[in-house]
PDB file of C-alpha atoms in Angstrom:
ATOM      1  CA  MET A  23       3.077  -7.408   5.805  1.00 82.00           C
ATOM      2  CA  THR A  24       2.573  -9.963   8.824  1.00 80.00           C
ATOM      3  CA  ASP A  25       0.024 -12.480   7.797  1.00 83.00           C
ATOM      4  CA  CYS A  26       1.604 -15.714   9.759  1.00 80.00           C
ATOM      5  CA  ASP A  27      -2.015 -15.945  10.681  1.00 87.00           C
ATOM      6  CA  LEU A  28      -3.680 -15.826   8.742  1.00 86.00           C
ATOM      7  CA  PRO A  29      -5.359 -18.677   6.179  1.00 83.00           C
ATOM      8  CA  PRO A  30      -2.102 -19.946   3.540  1.00 81.00           C
ATOM      9  CA  SER A  31      -4.316 -18.459   0.407  1.00 82.00           C
ATOM     10  CA  GLY A  32      -7.805 -18.320  -0.491  1.00 83.00           C
ATOM     11  CA  GLU A  33     -10.148 -15.261  -0.713  1.00 87.00           C
ATOM     12  CA  ASP A  34     -10.311 -14.403   2.887  1.00 88.00           C
ATOM     13  CA  ARG A  35      -6.344 -14.561   2.687  1.00 87.00           C
ATOM     14  CA  GLU A  36      -6.168 -12.092   0.140  1.00 88.00           C
ATOM     15  CA  ALA A  37      -9.561  -9.215   1.543  1.00 91.00           C
ATOM     16  CA  ARG A  38      -7.831  -9.622   5.228  1.00 92.00           C
ATOM     17  CA  LEU A  39      -4.225  -8.992   3.422  1.00 92.00           C
ATOM     18  CA  LEU A  40      -5.608  -6.168   1.680  1.00 91.00           C
ATOM     19  CA  ARG A  41      -7.949  -4.765   4.344  1.00 92.00           C
ATOM     20  CA  ARG A  42      -4.756  -5.043   6.957  1.00 93.00           C
ATOM     21  CA  CYS A  43      -2.260  -3.176   3.682  1.00 93.00           C
ATOM     22  CA  VAL A  44      -4.333  -0.331   3.738  1.00 93.00           C
ATOM     23  CA  ALA A  45      -5.701   0.468   7.081  1.00 93.00           C
ATOM     24  CA  TYR A  46      -1.499   0.410   7.881  1.00 93.00           C
ATOM     25  CA  ALA A  47      -1.066   2.821   4.921  1.00 93.00           C
ATOM     26  CA  ARG A  48      -3.973   4.457   5.925  1.00 90.00           C
ATOM     27  CA  ILE A  49      -3.291   5.133   9.744  1.00 91.00           C
ATOM     28  CA  ALA A  50       0.099   6.213   8.736  1.00 90.00           C
ATOM     29  CA  LEU A  51      -0.741   8.866   5.910  1.00 89.00           C
ATOM     30  CA  LEU A  52      -3.514  10.637   9.068  1.00 86.00           C
ATOM     31  CA  ARG A  53       0.125  10.775  11.750  1.00 86.00           C
ATOM     32  CA  ALA A  54       1.783  12.227   8.530  1.00 83.00           C
ATOM     33  CA  ASP A  55      -0.652  14.325   8.181  1.00 77.00           C
ATOM     34  CA  ALA A  56      -0.629  15.616  11.458  1.00 78.00           C
ATOM     35  CA  LEU A  57       2.884  16.235  11.951  1.00 80.00           C
ATOM     36  CA  ARG A  58       2.383  18.475   8.890  1.00 77.00           C
ATOM     37  CA  SER A  59       4.582  17.639   6.430  1.00 73.00           C
ATOM     38  CA  THR A  60       6.012  20.285   3.777  1.00 77.00           C
ATOM     39  CA  VAL A  61       6.070  16.638   1.424  1.00 80.00           C
ATOM     40  CA  GLU A  62       3.271  15.090   0.168  1.00 84.00           C
ATOM     41  CA  ILE A  63       3.443  10.992   1.695  1.00 87.00           C
ATOM     42  CA  SER A  64       2.200   8.100  -0.530  1.00 89.00           C
ATOM     43  CA  ALA A  65       2.126   4.497   0.094  1.00 92.00           C
ATOM     44  CA  TYR A  66       1.988   1.868  -2.683  1.00 91.00           C
ATOM     45  CA  VAL A  67      -0.107  -1.194  -1.645  1.00 92.00           C
ATOM     46  CA  SER A  68       0.808  -3.687  -2.990  1.00 89.00           C
ATOM     47  CA  LEU A  69      -0.585  -7.552  -3.023  1.00 88.00           C
ATOM     48  CA  SER A  70       1.492 -10.350  -5.462  1.00 86.00           C
ATOM     49  CA  TYR A  71       2.592 -13.359  -6.189  1.00 85.00           C
ATOM     50  CA  GLY A  72       5.441 -14.666  -4.571  1.00 78.00           C
ATOM     51  CA  GLY A  73       7.114 -18.133  -2.553  1.00 70.00           C
ATOM     52  CA  LEU A  74       9.406 -21.155  -5.113  1.00 71.00           C
ATOM     53  CA  ALA A  75       6.538 -21.693  -7.238  1.00 73.00           C
ATOM     54  CA  ASP A  76       4.713 -18.367  -7.614  1.00 72.00           C
ATOM     55  CA  ASP A  77       2.009 -19.552  -5.447  1.00 76.00           C
ATOM     56  CA  HIS A  78       1.923 -17.658  -2.162  1.00 82.00           C
ATOM     57  CA  LEU A  79      -0.307 -14.540  -1.875  1.00 86.00           C
ATOM     58  CA  THR A  80       2.272 -11.954  -0.044  1.00 88.00           C
ATOM     59  CA  ALA A  81       1.351  -8.282   0.012  1.00 91.00           C
ATOM     60  CA  ASN A  82       3.783  -5.125   0.926  1.00 90.00           C
ATOM     61  CA  VAL A  83       3.554  -0.696   2.081  1.00 94.00           C
ATOM     62  CA  THR A  84       6.023   0.300   0.489  1.00 91.00           C
ATOM     63  CA  PHE A  85       5.901   4.485   2.024  1.00 92.00           C
ATOM     64  CA  CYS A  86       7.378   7.494  -0.269  1.00 90.00           C
ATOM     65  CA  GLY A  87       7.725  11.527  -0.438  1.00 87.00           C
ATOM     66  CA  ASP A  88       5.814  13.458  -3.883  1.00 82.00           C
ATOM     67  CA  HIS A  89       8.826  15.567  -4.692  1.00 85.00           C
ATOM     68  CA  PRO A  90       8.547  18.015  -7.130  1.00 86.00           C
ATOM     69  CA  GLY A  91      11.304  17.578 -10.697  1.00 90.00           C
ATOM     70  CA  VAL A  92      11.915  13.721  -8.623  1.00 89.00           C
ATOM     71  CA  ARG A  93       9.554  10.574 -11.101  1.00 87.00           C
ATOM     72  CA  PRO A  94       7.458   8.877  -8.661  1.00 82.00           C
ATOM     73  CA  TYR A  95       8.009   5.154  -7.984  1.00 81.00           C
ATOM     74  CA  ALA A  96       4.994   4.058 -10.085  1.00 80.00           C
ATOM     75  CA  ALA A  97       4.719   6.698 -12.435  1.00 76.00           C
ATOM     76  CA  ASP A  98       2.577   4.024 -14.565  1.00 76.00           C
ATOM     77  CA  LEU A  99       0.474   2.130 -12.507  1.00 74.00           C
ATOM     78  CA  GLU A 100      -1.131   0.580 -15.008  1.00 75.00           C
ATOM     79  CA  ALA A 101       2.035  -1.169 -15.994  1.00 74.00           C
ATOM     80  CA  PHE A 102       1.758  -3.608 -13.157  1.00 71.00           C
ATOM     81  CA  GLY A 103       0.542  -6.217 -15.176  1.00 71.00           C
ATOM     82  CA  SER A 104       1.500  -9.158 -12.298  1.00 69.00           C
ATOM     83  CA  GLU A 105       0.334  -7.728  -8.707  1.00 74.00           C
ATOM     84  CA  SER A 106      -2.184  -5.156  -7.619  1.00 82.00           C
ATOM     85  CA  LEU A 107      -0.796  -2.246  -6.782  1.00 80.00           C
ATOM     86  CA  LEU A 108      -3.004   0.902  -4.880  1.00 84.00           C
ATOM     87  CA  LYS A 109      -1.768   4.126  -4.408  1.00 86.00           C
ATOM     88  CA  LEU A 110      -2.554   6.716  -1.298  1.00 86.00           C
ATOM     89  CA  ARG A 111      -2.135   9.466  -0.587  1.00 82.00           C
ATOM     90  CA  ARG A 112      -2.770  12.348   1.646  1.00 71.00           C
ATOM     91  CA  ALA A 113      -1.870  15.747   2.010  1.00 55.00           C
ATOM     92  CA  GLY A 114      -4.108  18.118   3.234  1.00 52.00           C
ATOM     93  CA  LEU A 115      -6.917  16.506   0.678  1.00 51.00           C
ATOM     94  CA  PRO A 116     -10.066  15.414   1.545  1.00 47.00           C
ATOM     95  CA  PRO A 117     -10.207  11.251   1.981  1.00 46.00           C
ATOM     96  CA  TRP A 118      -9.854   8.669  -0.755  1.00 44.00           C
TER      97      TRP A 118
END
């Protein structure tokens, strides 16, 4: 996620980066729902430290389709101990 306009560190960076990612994921999922996709689409928002010294908070949003018989992108969300991972989905379901 683009973050050049955010503070280099701190709680403000974390909160703003998370809000930005969730908003982006939500809009994309709503758009996919409006297209009446027959595949359930999921968005995974991750926050983790990276950079040369693992001291720079970064974020990513990954989208994928959930298909029967195919292992999910992240089967066990609790297994991600060194980063925060949030799964959002929308397939005719009530809002999160």
